[in-house]
mmCIF file of C-alpha atoms in Angstrom:
data_model
loop_
_atom_site.group_PDB
_atom_site.id
_atom_site.type_symbol
_atom_site.label_atom_id
_atom_site.label_comp_id
_atom_site.label_asym_id
_atom_site.label_seq_id
_atom_site.Cartn_x
_atom_site.Cartn_y
_atom_site.Cartn_z
ATOM 1 C CA MET A 176 4.857 13.416 14.509
ATOM 2 C CA ARG A 177 7.409 11.172 16.233
ATOM 3 C CA THR A 178 6.273 7.469 16.328
ATOM 4 C CA LEU A 179 7.442 4.313 18.020
ATOM 5 C CA VAL A 180 6.416 0.818 17.228
ATOM 6 C CA VAL A 181 7.423 -1.857 19.803
ATOM 7 C CA VAL A 182 7.496 -5.496 18.939
ATOM 8 C CA ARG A 183 8.562 -8.592 21.007
ATOM 9 C CA SER A 184 11.041 -9.539 18.395
ATOM 10 C CA LEU A 185 11.848 -9.188 14.682
ATOM 11 C CA LYS A 186 12.011 -12.851 13.880
ATOM 12 C CA MET A 187 10.308 -13.997 10.710
ATOM 13 C CA GLY A 188 6.422 -14.097 11.251
ATOM 14 C CA GLY A 189 3.277 -12.492 10.223
ATOM 15 C CA MET A 190 2.786 -10.259 13.397
ATOM 16 C CA GLU A 191 6.461 -9.271 13.242
ATOM 17 C CA ARG A 192 6.273 -8.342 9.586
ATOM 18 C CA VAL A 193 3.133 -6.045 10.240
ATOM 19 C CA ALA A 194 5.158 -4.203 12.862
ATOM 20 C CA VAL A 195 7.712 -3.537 10.169
ATOM 21 C CA ASN A 196 5.151 -2.593 7.877
ATOM 22 C CA LEU A 197 3.540 -0.113 10.258
ATOM 23 C CA ALA A 198 6.915 1.643 11.012
ATOM 24 C CA ASP A 199 7.532 1.839 7.135
ATOM 25 C CA ALA A 200 3.980 3.258 6.990
ATOM 26 C CA PHE A 201 4.543 5.920 9.413
ATOM 27 C CA ALA A 202 7.918 6.956 7.615
ATOM 28 C CA GLU A 203 6.086 6.741 4.203
ATOM 29 C CA ALA A 204 3.654 9.257 5.573
ATOM 30 C CA GLY A 205 6.344 11.658 6.511
ATOM 31 C CA HIS A 206 6.599 11.024 10.184
ATOM 32 C CA GLU A 207 9.789 10.417 12.127
ATOM 33 C CA SER A 208 9.523 6.637 12.662
ATOM 34 C CA HIS A 209 11.222 4.333 15.237
ATOM 35 C CA LEU A 210 10.996 0.675 15.567
ATOM 36 C CA LEU A 211 11.979 -1.279 18.845
ATOM 37 C CA SER A 212 12.679 -4.874 19.321
ATOM 38 C CA LEU A 213 12.622 -6.426 22.774
ATOM 39 C CA ARG A 214 14.542 -9.428 21.996
ATOM 40 C CA GLU A 215 17.684 -10.482 19.897
ATOM 41 C CA VAL A 216 17.147 -12.816 16.982
ATOM 42 C CA ALA A 217 19.671 -14.128 14.632
ATOM 43 C CA ASP A 218 18.342 -12.820 11.381
ATOM 44 C CA PRO A 219 15.860 -10.039 12.039
ATOM 45 C CA LEU A 220 13.435 -8.465 9.662
ATOM 46 C CA ARG A 221 14.360 -5.083 8.540
ATOM 47 C CA PRO A 222 12.214 -2.048 7.493
ATOM 48 C CA ALA A 223 12.044 -1.373 3.643
ATOM 49 C CA ARG A 224 12.473 2.318 4.270
ATOM 50 C CA ASP A 225 15.969 3.566 5.497
ATOM 51 C CA GLU A 226 14.370 6.416 7.326
ATOM 52 C CA VAL A 227 13.163 4.016 10.020
ATOM 53 C CA ARG A 228 15.300 4.035 13.087
ATOM 54 C CA VAL A 229 15.678 0.478 14.473
ATOM 55 C CA HIS A 230 16.371 -0.031 18.206
ATOM 56 C CA ARG A 231 17.124 -3.090 20.098
ATOM 57 C CA LEU A 232 16.620 -3.567 23.920
ATOM 58 C CA ASN A 233 17.467 -6.976 25.393
ATOM 59 C CA LEU A 234 14.663 -6.628 27.954
ATOM 60 C CA ARG A 235 15.070 -9.835 29.667
ATOM 61 C CA TRP A 236 18.652 -9.534 30.106
ATOM 62 C CA TRP A 237 18.380 -5.809 31.609
ATOM 63 C CA SER A 238 15.378 -6.857 33.804
ATOM 64 C CA ARG A 239 17.334 -9.745 35.360
ATOM 65 C CA LEU A 240 20.258 -7.500 35.785
ATOM 66 C CA THR A 241 18.240 -5.430 38.285
ATOM 67 C CA GLY A 242 18.276 -8.245 40.651
ATOM 68 C CA ILE A 243 14.750 -7.613 41.638
ATOM 69 C CA GLY A 244 13.603 -8.651 38.078
ATOM 70 C CA LEU A 245 15.495 -11.908 38.456
ATOM 71 C CA LEU A 246 13.788 -12.625 41.792
ATOM 72 C CA LEU A 247 10.354 -11.968 40.339
ATOM 73 C CA GLU A 248 10.941 -13.986 37.407
ATOM 74 C CA LEU A 249 11.948 -16.984 39.530
ATOM 75 C CA PHE A 250 8.921 -16.548 41.778
ATOM 76 C CA ALA A 251 6.682 -16.516 38.878
ATOM 77 C CA ARG A 252 8.376 -19.361 37.257
ATOM 78 C CA LEU A 253 8.489 -21.701 40.386
ATOM 79 C CA VAL A 254 5.189 -20.456 42.161
ATOM 80 C CA ILE A 255 2.763 -18.468 39.830
ATOM 81 C CA ASN A 256 2.970 -20.348 36.666
ATOM 82 C CA PRO A 257 2.510 -23.808 37.999
ATOM 83 C CA LEU A 258 -0.554 -22.687 39.882
ATOM 84 C CA MET A 259 -1.863 -20.487 36.812
ATOM 85 C CA LYS A 260 -0.711 -21.562 33.312
ATOM 86 C CA ARG A 261 0.539 -18.773 30.980
ATOM 87 C CA SER A 262 1.262 -16.445 33.652
ATOM 88 C CA LEU A 263 4.858 -16.002 33.724
ATOM 89 C CA PHE A 264 4.575 -12.592 32.497
ATOM 90 C CA LEU A 265 2.935 -11.545 35.792
ATOM 91 C CA GLY A 266 6.566 -11.676 37.330
ATOM 92 C CA THR A 267 8.730 -10.822 34.173
ATOM 93 C CA GLY A 268 6.611 -7.857 33.230
ATOM 94 C CA VAL A 269 7.029 -6.068 36.332
ATOM 95 C CA MET A 270 10.639 -4.897 35.784
ATOM 96 C CA GLY A 271 9.985 -5.250 32.104
ATOM 97 C CA GLY A 272 7.800 -2.155 32.158
ATOM 98 C CA TRP A 273 10.264 -0.439 34.427
ATOM 99 C CA VAL A 274 13.077 -1.180 32.164
ATOM 100 C CA PHE A 275 11.252 -0.168 29.041
ATOM 101 C CA HIS A 276 10.369 3.132 30.808
ATOM 102 C CA ARG A 277 13.869 3.872 31.368
ATOM 103 C CA TRP A 278 14.839 3.037 27.841
ATOM 104 C CA LEU A 279 12.030 5.430 26.569
ATOM 105 C CA ARG A 280 13.348 8.278 28.848
ATOM 106 C CA ARG A 281 16.739 7.965 27.321
ATOM 107 C CA ALA A 282 15.350 7.699 23.807
ATOM 108 C CA GLU A 283 13.437 10.841 24.284
ATOM 109 C CA ARG A 284 16.312 12.862 25.641
ATOM 110 C CA ARG A 285 18.101 12.086 22.404
ATOM 111 C CA TYR A 286 15.229 12.252 19.874
ATOM 112 C CA GLY A 287 12.471 14.214 21.378
ATOM 113 C CA ARG A 288 9.153 13.145 22.861
ATOM 114 C CA PHE A 289 7.217 10.415 21.130
ATOM 115 C CA ASP A 290 3.640 11.301 19.991
ATOM 116 C CA ARG A 291 2.418 7.770 19.570
ATOM 117 C CA ILE A 292 3.709 4.526 21.145
ATOM 118 C CA VAL A 293 2.148 1.271 19.422
ATOM 119 C CA PHE A 294 2.844 -2.194 21.052
ATOM 120 C CA ARG A 295 1.895 -4.940 18.425
ATOM 121 C CA GLY A 296 0.566 -8.116 19.931
ATOM 122 C CA VAL A 297 -0.402 -9.465 23.269
ATOM 123 C CA GLY A 298 2.953 -11.175 23.632
ATOM 124 C CA THR A 299 4.536 -7.690 23.462
ATOM 125 C CA PHE A 300 2.852 -5.732 26.050
ATOM 126 C CA GLU A 301 2.788 -8.963 28.407
ATOM 127 C CA LEU A 302 6.593 -8.118 28.482
ATOM 128 C CA VAL A 303 5.951 -4.505 29.775
ATOM 129 C CA TRP A 304 2.532 -4.707 31.219
ATOM 130 C CA THR A 305 3.306 -2.354 34.137
ATOM 131 C CA PHE A 306 3.997 0.452 31.735
ATOM 132 C CA ARG A 307 1.062 2.821 31.221
ATOM 133 C CA ASP A 308 0.975 5.913 29.190
ATOM 134 C CA GLU A 309 -1.889 7.844 27.363
ATOM 135 C CA ARG A 310 0.181 7.915 24.243
ATOM 136 C CA ALA A 311 0.345 4.013 24.076
ATOM 137 C CA ARG A 312 -1.841 1.964 21.578
ATOM 138 C CA TYR A 313 -2.019 -1.692 22.269
ATOM 139 C CA VAL A 314 -2.706 -3.743 19.213
ATOM 140 C CA LEU A 315 -4.611 -7.036 19.417
ATOM 141 C CA GLU A 316 -3.793 -9.169 16.455
ATOM 142 C CA ASN A 317 -6.056 -12.215 17.105
ATOM 143 C CA ILE A 318 -9.374 -12.923 18.506
ATOM 144 C CA LEU A 319 -9.720 -13.572 22.326
ATOM 145 C CA HIS A 320 -10.899 -16.986 23.361
ATOM 146 C CA VAL A 321 -13.147 -16.790 26.370
ATOM 147 C CA ARG A 322 -13.264 -20.412 27.603
ATOM 148 C CA LYS A 323 -14.527 -19.817 30.988
ATOM 149 C CA VAL A 324 -15.329 -17.170 33.441
ATOM 150 C CA GLY A 325 -13.110 -17.144 36.425
ATOM 151 C CA TRP A 326 -10.623 -15.252 38.531
ATOM 152 C CA ARG A 327 -7.726 -16.218 36.512
ATOM 153 C CA GLY A 328 -9.275 -14.425 33.259
ATOM 154 C CA ARG A 329 -10.183 -11.401 35.475
ATOM 155 C CA LEU A 330 -6.695 -11.083 36.857
ATOM 156 C CA LEU A 331 -4.783 -11.453 33.620
ATOM 157 C CA SER A 332 -7.161 -9.298 31.703
ATOM 158 C CA ARG A 333 -7.050 -6.554 34.294
ATOM 159 C CA CYS A 334 -3.140 -6.512 33.894
ATOM 160 C CA LEU A 335 -3.238 -6.293 29.974
ATOM 161 C CA TYR A 336 -6.243 -4.650 28.977
ATOM 162 C CA ASP A 337 -8.125 -2.692 31.573
ATOM 163 C CA ARG A 338 -7.985 1.178 31.076
ATOM 164 C CA ARG A 339 -5.704 1.029 28.090
ATOM 165 C CA HIS A 340 -6.277 2.329 24.648
ATOM 166 C CA LEU A 341 -6.799 -0.757 22.637
ATOM 167 C CA VAL A 342 -6.623 -1.291 18.853
ATOM 168 C CA THR A 343 -8.132 -4.292 16.985
ATOM 169 C CA VAL A 344 -7.164 -5.302 13.415
ATOM 170 C CA SER A 345 -10.754 -6.222 12.510
ATOM 171 C CA HIS A 346 -14.267 -5.942 13.704
ATOM 172 C CA GLY A 347 -14.236 -9.745 14.518
ATOM 173 C CA VAL A 348 -11.441 -9.237 16.978
ATOM 174 C CA ALA A 349 -13.200 -6.251 18.440
ATOM 175 C CA GLU A 350 -16.424 -8.469 18.958
ATOM 176 C CA SER A 351 -14.362 -10.963 20.784
ATOM 177 C CA LEU A 352 -12.747 -8.404 22.993
ATOM 178 C CA ASP A 353 -16.212 -6.865 23.837
ATOM 179 C CA GLU A 354 -17.414 -10.532 24.828
ATOM 180 C CA ALA A 355 -14.179 -10.909 26.945
ATOM 181 C CA ALA A 356 -14.567 -7.480 28.584
ATOM 182 C CA LYS A 357 -18.024 -8.483 29.711
ATOM 183 C CA CYS A 358 -17.065 -12.030 30.998
ATOM 184 C CA TRP A 359 -13.811 -10.947 32.718
ATOM 185 C CA GLY A 360 -14.886 -7.510 33.972
ATOM 186 C CA PHE A 361 -12.366 -5.167 32.455
ATOM 187 C CA THR A 362 -13.040 -1.794 30.786
ATOM 188 C CA PRO A 363 -10.738 -0.481 28.024
ATOM 189 C CA ALA A 364 -10.024 3.248 27.917
ATOM 190 C CA SER A 365 -11.082 3.008 24.222
ATOM 191 C CA VAL A 366 -11.351 0.376 21.309
ATOM 192 C CA THR A 367 -10.453 1.308 17.781
ATOM 193 C CA VAL A 368 -10.602 -0.947 14.631
ATOM 194 C CA ILE A 369 -7.536 -0.285 12.448
ATOM 195 C CA PRO A 370 -6.496 -2.823 9.757
ATOM 196 C CA ASN A 371 -3.000 -3.930 9.302
ATOM 197 C CA PRO A 372 -1.074 -1.892 6.609
ATOM 198 C CA CYS A 373 -0.422 -3.403 3.251
ATOM 199 C CA PRO A 374 2.816 -2.025 1.707
ATOM 200 C CA ILE A 375 1.515 -2.652 -1.878
ATOM 201 C CA ASP A 376 4.531 -1.012 -3.530
ATOM 202 C CA GLY A 377 7.078 -2.888 -1.712
ATOM 203 C CA ILE A 378 5.272 -6.340 -2.181
ATOM 204 C CA ARG A 379 5.101 -5.715 -5.897
ATOM 205 C CA GLN A 380 8.740 -4.968 -5.977
ATOM 206 C CA ALA A 381 9.586 -8.021 -3.835
ATOM 207 C CA MET A 382 7.308 -10.400 -5.961
ATOM 208 C CA THR A 383 9.334 -10.003 -8.993
ATOM 209 C CA GLU A 384 12.652 -10.979 -7.438
ATOM 210 C CA PRO A 385 14.061 -14.227 -8.823
ATOM 211 C CA GLU A 386 13.144 -17.439 -7.089
ATOM 212 C CA PRO A 387 14.790 -20.574 -8.537
ATOM 213 C CA ASP A 388 12.612 -23.066 -6.583
ATOM 214 C CA LEU A 389 9.373 -22.155 -8.004
ATOM 215 C CA PRO A 390 7.563 -24.851 -9.748
ATOM 216 C CA GLU A 391 7.500 -24.793 -13.573
ATOM 217 C CA VAL A 392 3.518 -25.395 -13.691
ATOM 218 C CA PRO A 393 0.617 -23.563 -12.344
ATOM 219 C CA TYR A 394 0.286 -24.306 -8.631
ATOM 220 C CA LEU A 395 -1.918 -23.494 -5.615
ATOM 221 C CA VAL A 396 -0.181 -21.982 -2.473
ATOM 222 C CA ASN A 397 -0.635 -21.281 1.020
ATOM 223 C CA VAL A 398 1.875 -19.218 3.137
ATOM 224 C CA ALA A 399 1.464 -19.708 6.871
ATOM 225 C CA ARG A 400 3.406 -21.272 9.946
ATOM 226 C CA LEU A 401 2.725 -25.241 10.158
ATOM 227 C CA VAL A 402 0.823 -24.948 13.514
ATOM 228 C CA PRO A 403 -2.725 -26.160 14.397
ATOM 229 C CA ALA A 404 -4.298 -22.809 14.094
ATOM 230 C CA LYS A 405 -3.779 -22.738 10.374
ATOM 231 C CA ASP A 406 -5.357 -26.089 9.929
ATOM 232 C CA HIS A 407 -3.162 -27.472 7.153
ATOM 233 C CA ALA A 408 -4.709 -30.809 7.801
ATOM 234 C CA LEU A 409 -8.000 -29.494 6.475
ATOM 235 C CA LEU A 410 -6.301 -28.096 3.306
ATOM 236 C CA LEU A 411 -4.507 -31.311 2.572
ATOM 237 C CA ARG A 412 -7.854 -33.208 2.738
ATOM 238 C CA ALA A 413 -9.765 -30.778 0.703
ATOM 239 C CA TYR A 414 -6.897 -30.586 -1.806
ATOM 240 C CA ALA A 415 -6.913 -34.480 -2.163
ATOM 241 C CA ALA A 416 -10.858 -34.338 -2.369
ATOM 242 C CA ALA A 417 -10.729 -31.682 -5.152
ATOM 243 C CA GLY A 418 -8.982 -34.098 -7.494
ATOM 244 C CA THR A 419 -6.738 -31.401 -9.320
ATOM 245 C CA SER A 420 -3.383 -32.423 -10.649
ATOM 246 C CA MET A 421 -2.000 -28.852 -9.894
ATOM 247 C CA PRO A 422 0.631 -29.007 -7.206
ATOM 248 C CA LEU A 423 0.053 -27.469 -3.750
ATOM 249 C CA VAL A 424 2.890 -25.412 -2.307
ATOM 250 C CA LEU A 425 3.071 -24.781 1.503
ATOM 251 C CA VAL A 426 5.448 -21.950 2.339
ATOM 252 C CA GLY A 427 6.385 -22.017 6.003
ATOM 253 C CA ASP A 428 7.574 -24.331 8.765
ATOM 254 C CA GLY A 429 6.548 -25.234 12.177
ATOM 255 C CA GLN A 430 5.953 -27.972 14.588
ATOM 256 C CA GLU A 431 3.413 -29.890 12.463
ATOM 257 C CA ARG A 432 5.620 -30.280 9.306
ATOM 258 C CA GLU A 433 6.408 -33.874 9.962
ATOM 259 C CA TRP A 434 3.090 -34.884 10.718
ATOM 260 C CA LEU A 435 1.607 -33.026 7.754
ATOM 261 C CA GLU A 436 4.199 -34.721 5.502
ATOM 262 C CA ALA A 437 2.875 -38.061 6.790
ATOM 263 C CA LEU A 438 -0.669 -37.071 6.141
ATOM 264 C CA ALA A 439 0.140 -36.221 2.686
ATOM 265 C CA GLU A 440 1.493 -39.519 2.185
ATOM 266 C CA ALA A 441 -1.395 -41.330 3.664
ATOM 267 C CA LEU A 442 -3.859 -39.323 1.456
ATOM 268 C CA GLY A 443 -1.862 -40.470 -1.680
ATOM 269 C CA ILE A 444 -0.856 -36.818 -2.566
ATOM 270 C CA ALA A 445 2.800 -36.478 -1.315
ATOM 271 C CA GLU A 446 4.069 -36.247 -4.990
ATOM 272 C CA ARG A 447 1.941 -33.157 -5.505
ATOM 273 C CA VAL A 448 2.592 -31.386 -2.289
ATOM 274 C CA ILE A 449 5.632 -29.316 -2.022
ATOM 275 C CA PHE A 450 6.805 -28.209 1.484
ATOM 276 C CA ALA A 451 8.892 -25.222 0.607
ATOM 277 C CA GLY A 452 9.809 -24.180 4.165
ATOM 278 C CA GLN A 453 10.283 -20.666 5.535
ATOM 279 C CA ARG A 454 11.155 -18.245 3.106
ATOM 280 C CA ALA A 455 12.539 -14.676 3.634
ATOM 281 C CA ASN A 456 10.636 -13.534 0.629
ATOM 282 C CA PRO A 457 7.229 -15.251 0.106
ATOM 283 C CA TYR A 458 5.920 -12.855 -2.446
ATOM 284 C CA PRO A 459 7.261 -14.479 -5.577
ATOM 285 C CA TRP A 460 5.555 -17.735 -4.401
ATOM 286 C CA MET A 461 2.228 -15.790 -4.081
ATOM 287 C CA HIS A 462 2.696 -13.794 -7.375
ATOM 288 C CA HIS A 463 3.365 -16.940 -9.735
ATOM 289 C CA ALA A 464 0.607 -19.123 -8.094
ATOM 290 C CA ARG A 465 -2.703 -19.793 -9.721
ATOM 291 C CA LEU A 466 -4.627 -19.459 -6.558
ATOM 292 C CA PHE A 467 -3.867 -18.639 -2.833
ATOM 293 C CA VAL A 468 -5.810 -20.957 -0.341
ATOM 294 C CA LEU A 469 -6.300 -20.122 3.327
ATOM 295 C CA SER A 470 -7.680 -22.823 5.617
ATOM 296 C CA SER A 471 -7.137 -21.337 9.142
ATOM 297 C CA ARG A 472 -9.433 -22.083 12.233
ATOM 298 C CA PHE A 473 -9.458 -18.391 13.000
ATOM 299 C CA GLU A 474 -7.548 -15.283 11.677
ATOM 300 C CA GLY A 475 -7.373 -12.034 13.692
ATOM 301 C CA MET A 476 -6.883 -10.134 10.185
ATOM 302 C CA GLY A 477 -5.787 -12.564 7.413
ATOM 303 C CA ILE A 478 -2.777 -10.377 6.280
ATOM 304 C CA VAL A 479 -1.931 -12.974 3.677
ATOM 305 C CA LEU A 480 -5.025 -12.435 1.917
ATOM 306 C CA PHE A 481 -4.472 -8.877 0.822
ATOM 307 C CA GLU A 482 -0.712 -9.720 0.397
ATOM 308 C CA ALA A 483 -1.872 -12.220 -2.131
ATOM 309 C CA LEU A 484 -4.269 -9.921 -3.840
ATOM 310 C CA ALA A 485 -1.387 -7.316 -3.952
ATOM 311 C CA CYS A 486 0.555 -9.995 -5.732
ATOM 312 C CA ASP A 487 -2.326 -10.146 -8.417
ATOM 313 C CA THR A 488 -3.207 -13.667 -7.287
ATOM 314 C CA PRO A 489 -6.803 -14.679 -6.701
ATOM 315 C CA VAL A 490 -7.518 -15.979 -3.188
ATOM 316 C CA LEU A 491 -10.029 -18.471 -1.530
ATOM 317 C CA SER A 492 -10.458 -18.829 2.142
ATOM 318 C CA VAL A 493 -12.636 -20.838 4.511
ATOM 319 C CA ASP A 494 -15.218 -18.875 6.590
ATOM 320 C CA CYS A 495 -13.469 -18.655 10.054
ATOM 321 C CA PRO A 496 -13.953 -16.423 13.030
ATOM 322 C CA GLY A 497 -11.789 -13.198 13.070
ATOM 323 C CA GLY A 498 -11.192 -10.619 10.261
ATOM 324 C CA ILE A 499 -11.193 -12.448 6.756
ATOM 325 C CA ARG A 500 -14.503 -10.619 5.923
ATOM 326 C CA GLU A 501 -12.831 -7.311 6.477
ATOM 327 C CA ILE A 502 -10.821 -8.218 3.283
ATOM 328 C CA LEU A 503 -13.302 -10.482 1.428
ATOM 329 C CA LYS A 504 -16.342 -8.108 1.086
ATOM 330 C CA GLY A 505 -18.465 -7.149 -1.744
ATOM 331 C CA ASP A 506 -17.372 -8.914 -4.875
ATOM 332 C CA LEU A 507 -14.841 -11.026 -2.990
ATOM 333 C CA GLU A 508 -17.226 -12.649 -0.665
ATOM 334 C CA ALA A 509 -17.634 -15.225 -3.531
ATOM 335 C CA CYS A 510 -14.122 -16.287 -2.342
ATOM 336 C CA ILE A 511 -15.175 -17.621 1.125
ATOM 337 C CA THR A 512 -16.229 -21.280 1.358
ATOM 338 C CA PRO A 513 -17.794 -23.242 3.996
ATOM 339 C CA HIS A 514 -15.253 -24.445 6.771
ATOM 340 C CA SER A 515 -15.319 -28.026 5.915
ATOM 341 C CA VAL A 516 -13.351 -30.446 3.690
ATOM 342 C CA GLU A 517 -16.274 -30.674 1.249
ATOM 343 C CA GLY A 518 -16.675 -26.910 1.119
ATOM 344 C CA LEU A 519 -13.076 -26.056 0.620
ATOM 345 C CA ALA A 520 -12.719 -28.885 -1.965
ATOM 346 C CA GLU A 521 -15.676 -27.572 -3.996
ATOM 347 C CA GLY A 522 -14.238 -24.028 -3.679
ATOM 348 C CA ILE A 523 -10.952 -25.099 -5.098
ATOM 349 C CA ARG A 524 -12.619 -26.948 -8.070
ATOM 350 C CA HIS A 525 -14.774 -23.881 -8.843
ATOM 351 C CA ALA A 526 -11.905 -21.487 -8.529
ATOM 352 C CA LEU A 527 -9.616 -23.528 -10.883
ATOM 353 C CA ALA A 528 -12.461 -24.104 -13.451
ATOM 354 C CA ARG A 529 -12.897 -20.392 -14.442
ATOM 355 C CA ASP A 530 -10.426 -17.989 -15.895
ATOM 356 C CA LYS A 531 -7.968 -16.413 -13.538
ATOM 357 C CA PRO A 532 -9.783 -12.969 -12.302
ATOM 358 C CA ALA A 533 -8.311 -9.572 -12.479
ATOM 359 C CA ILE A 534 -7.475 -7.997 -9.208
ATOM 360 C CA GLN A 535 -9.101 -4.509 -8.567
ATOM 361 C CA GLU A 536 -7.102 -1.975 -6.933
ATOM 362 C CA ALA A 537 -10.166 -0.666 -4.805
ATOM 363 C CA TRP A 538 -10.133 -4.070 -2.727
ATOM 364 C CA LEU A 539 -6.718 -2.840 -1.222
ATOM 365 C CA GLU A 540 -7.854 0.787 -0.634
ATOM 366 C CA ASN A 541 -8.471 0.561 3.202
ATOM 367 C CA PHE A 542 -5.099 -1.181 3.898
ATOM 368 C CA ARG A 543 -2.816 1.326 2.035
ATOM 369 C CA PRO A 544 0.000 2.481 4.603
ATOM 370 C CA ASP A 545 -1.075 6.131 4.655
ATOM 371 C CA VAL A 546 -4.642 5.447 5.422
ATOM 372 C CA VAL A 547 -3.566 3.135 8.339
ATOM 373 C CA ALA A 548 -0.792 5.450 9.601
ATOM 374 C CA LYS A 549 -3.452 8.385 9.839
ATOM 375 C CA ALA A 550 -5.705 6.106 11.847
ATOM 376 C CA PHE A 551 -3.264 5.410 14.373
ATOM 377 C CA LEU A 552 -2.343 9.153 14.921
ATOM 378 C CA ALA A 553 -5.940 10.154 15.344
ATOM 379 C CA SER A 554 -7.697 10.535 18.809
ATOM 380 C CA PRO A 555 -9.245 7.208 20.061
ATOM 381 C CA SER A 556 -12.779 6.618 20.039
ATOM 382 C CA ARG A 557 -14.951 3.840 21.674
ATOM 383 C CA GLY A 558 -16.004 1.207 18.965
ATOM 384 C CA ASN A 559 -14.557 3.393 15.937
#
C-alpha cells in the first residue's frame, strides 16, 4: 500500500518523533511510505529507513501567496483570535486545506494514489482543517480538556473532529474524546485506539552510540520538554524528599528551565541535578540510567516510558490521566506511584532499594512497528 504521514514540522519533539517512527513503520512493513512536513525547520528529524520519501511543503507561505489566504489570516489574527483565543487556525486553515489538497493531487500524479493519509496531532490538522477525505486518519496525541460547555468549544470541535476518522493513542485519550463529543456536540465518523509505534531495533542501536557527557556514576533520568505539563517541579521536590545521593539528569529544554534551576538551588539539590539540555539522541541517557522517572500532569501515551523499557531501563511514573496504563499494566503496574511528592519520593526510594529488574520483551509487543502499521491500514471501527 502507499501511505502518507503528515506532521506540522519535523522539529525535535515527542510527537514529531512519533510521526517519523510511523513513517518508518510503514516502510518496515513493506509499504511505500511518504512523510510530509508542513513547516521548515533548521535541523529536521529524519527517518531511520532510506525508503521513506520525505517531502516539505511551506504551507503558510503558499497559503499567503494565494492572496485570499493572506486576507483570511489577517482577519483571523485581528478579529477572530482576539474574540476567541486559540482560533487563528479558523482563518489560516481555510486556504491551508486547499493548498494541501493541491499538493496531494500533484504528488499522486507522480507517485500514484495514497491508500492511507495520517495526520499526527491536533496542531497538524488545524493547519488544513478544511481538507476532508475518507482515506484520512487524524491522530489525537493528548487528552482533550473540557473546561466548559459553550459555543466556542462547539465551533472549534465541529471544525476539527466532526465526521472524521479519529485515532487516539490510548484508551485514556479516547475517554476524554468521548466526554468532549458529548459536551460539544460533535460526532466522529469513527474512533480507533492505536498506540504509538516503538522502533525497538532502532532505539537499541542508537542507545549504544558514544555519549561523552554521561555521568560516571549511576543516575536517575527524565526525558521531556521543560514545560508545565511535565511537572518537573514535582519531580525535583520528590527527588529532594527521597534523600538519594544518586544524581538526577533532566534531558530536554524549555520555558521552565531557569525557574527549575532556581528551584533546585532552593531545595539544596543543585549540585546533584544535571540539566543536560536538548539532545538529538536521548537513548544513551536512558540506557545508562539506573531508573527513568516520569512526573507529568497528564500523558496522551507516555512514549518515553516504552522507549526507556526498550533501552533496558526500569521505569517509574506518577499516576496521571491519559495513556500510561496502556504501557504500565500487569507486572508493570507496580511502577505507578501516587501523584504526589510523598508518593513519588517513596516510589524512588523503593525502586532504588531493590536490584535492577530485567526488562521483558512481552511488555513491548503491542507497540512493535509492524503491529501498529497494520492497525492503521485496517478499516476503522467505532471504539476499537
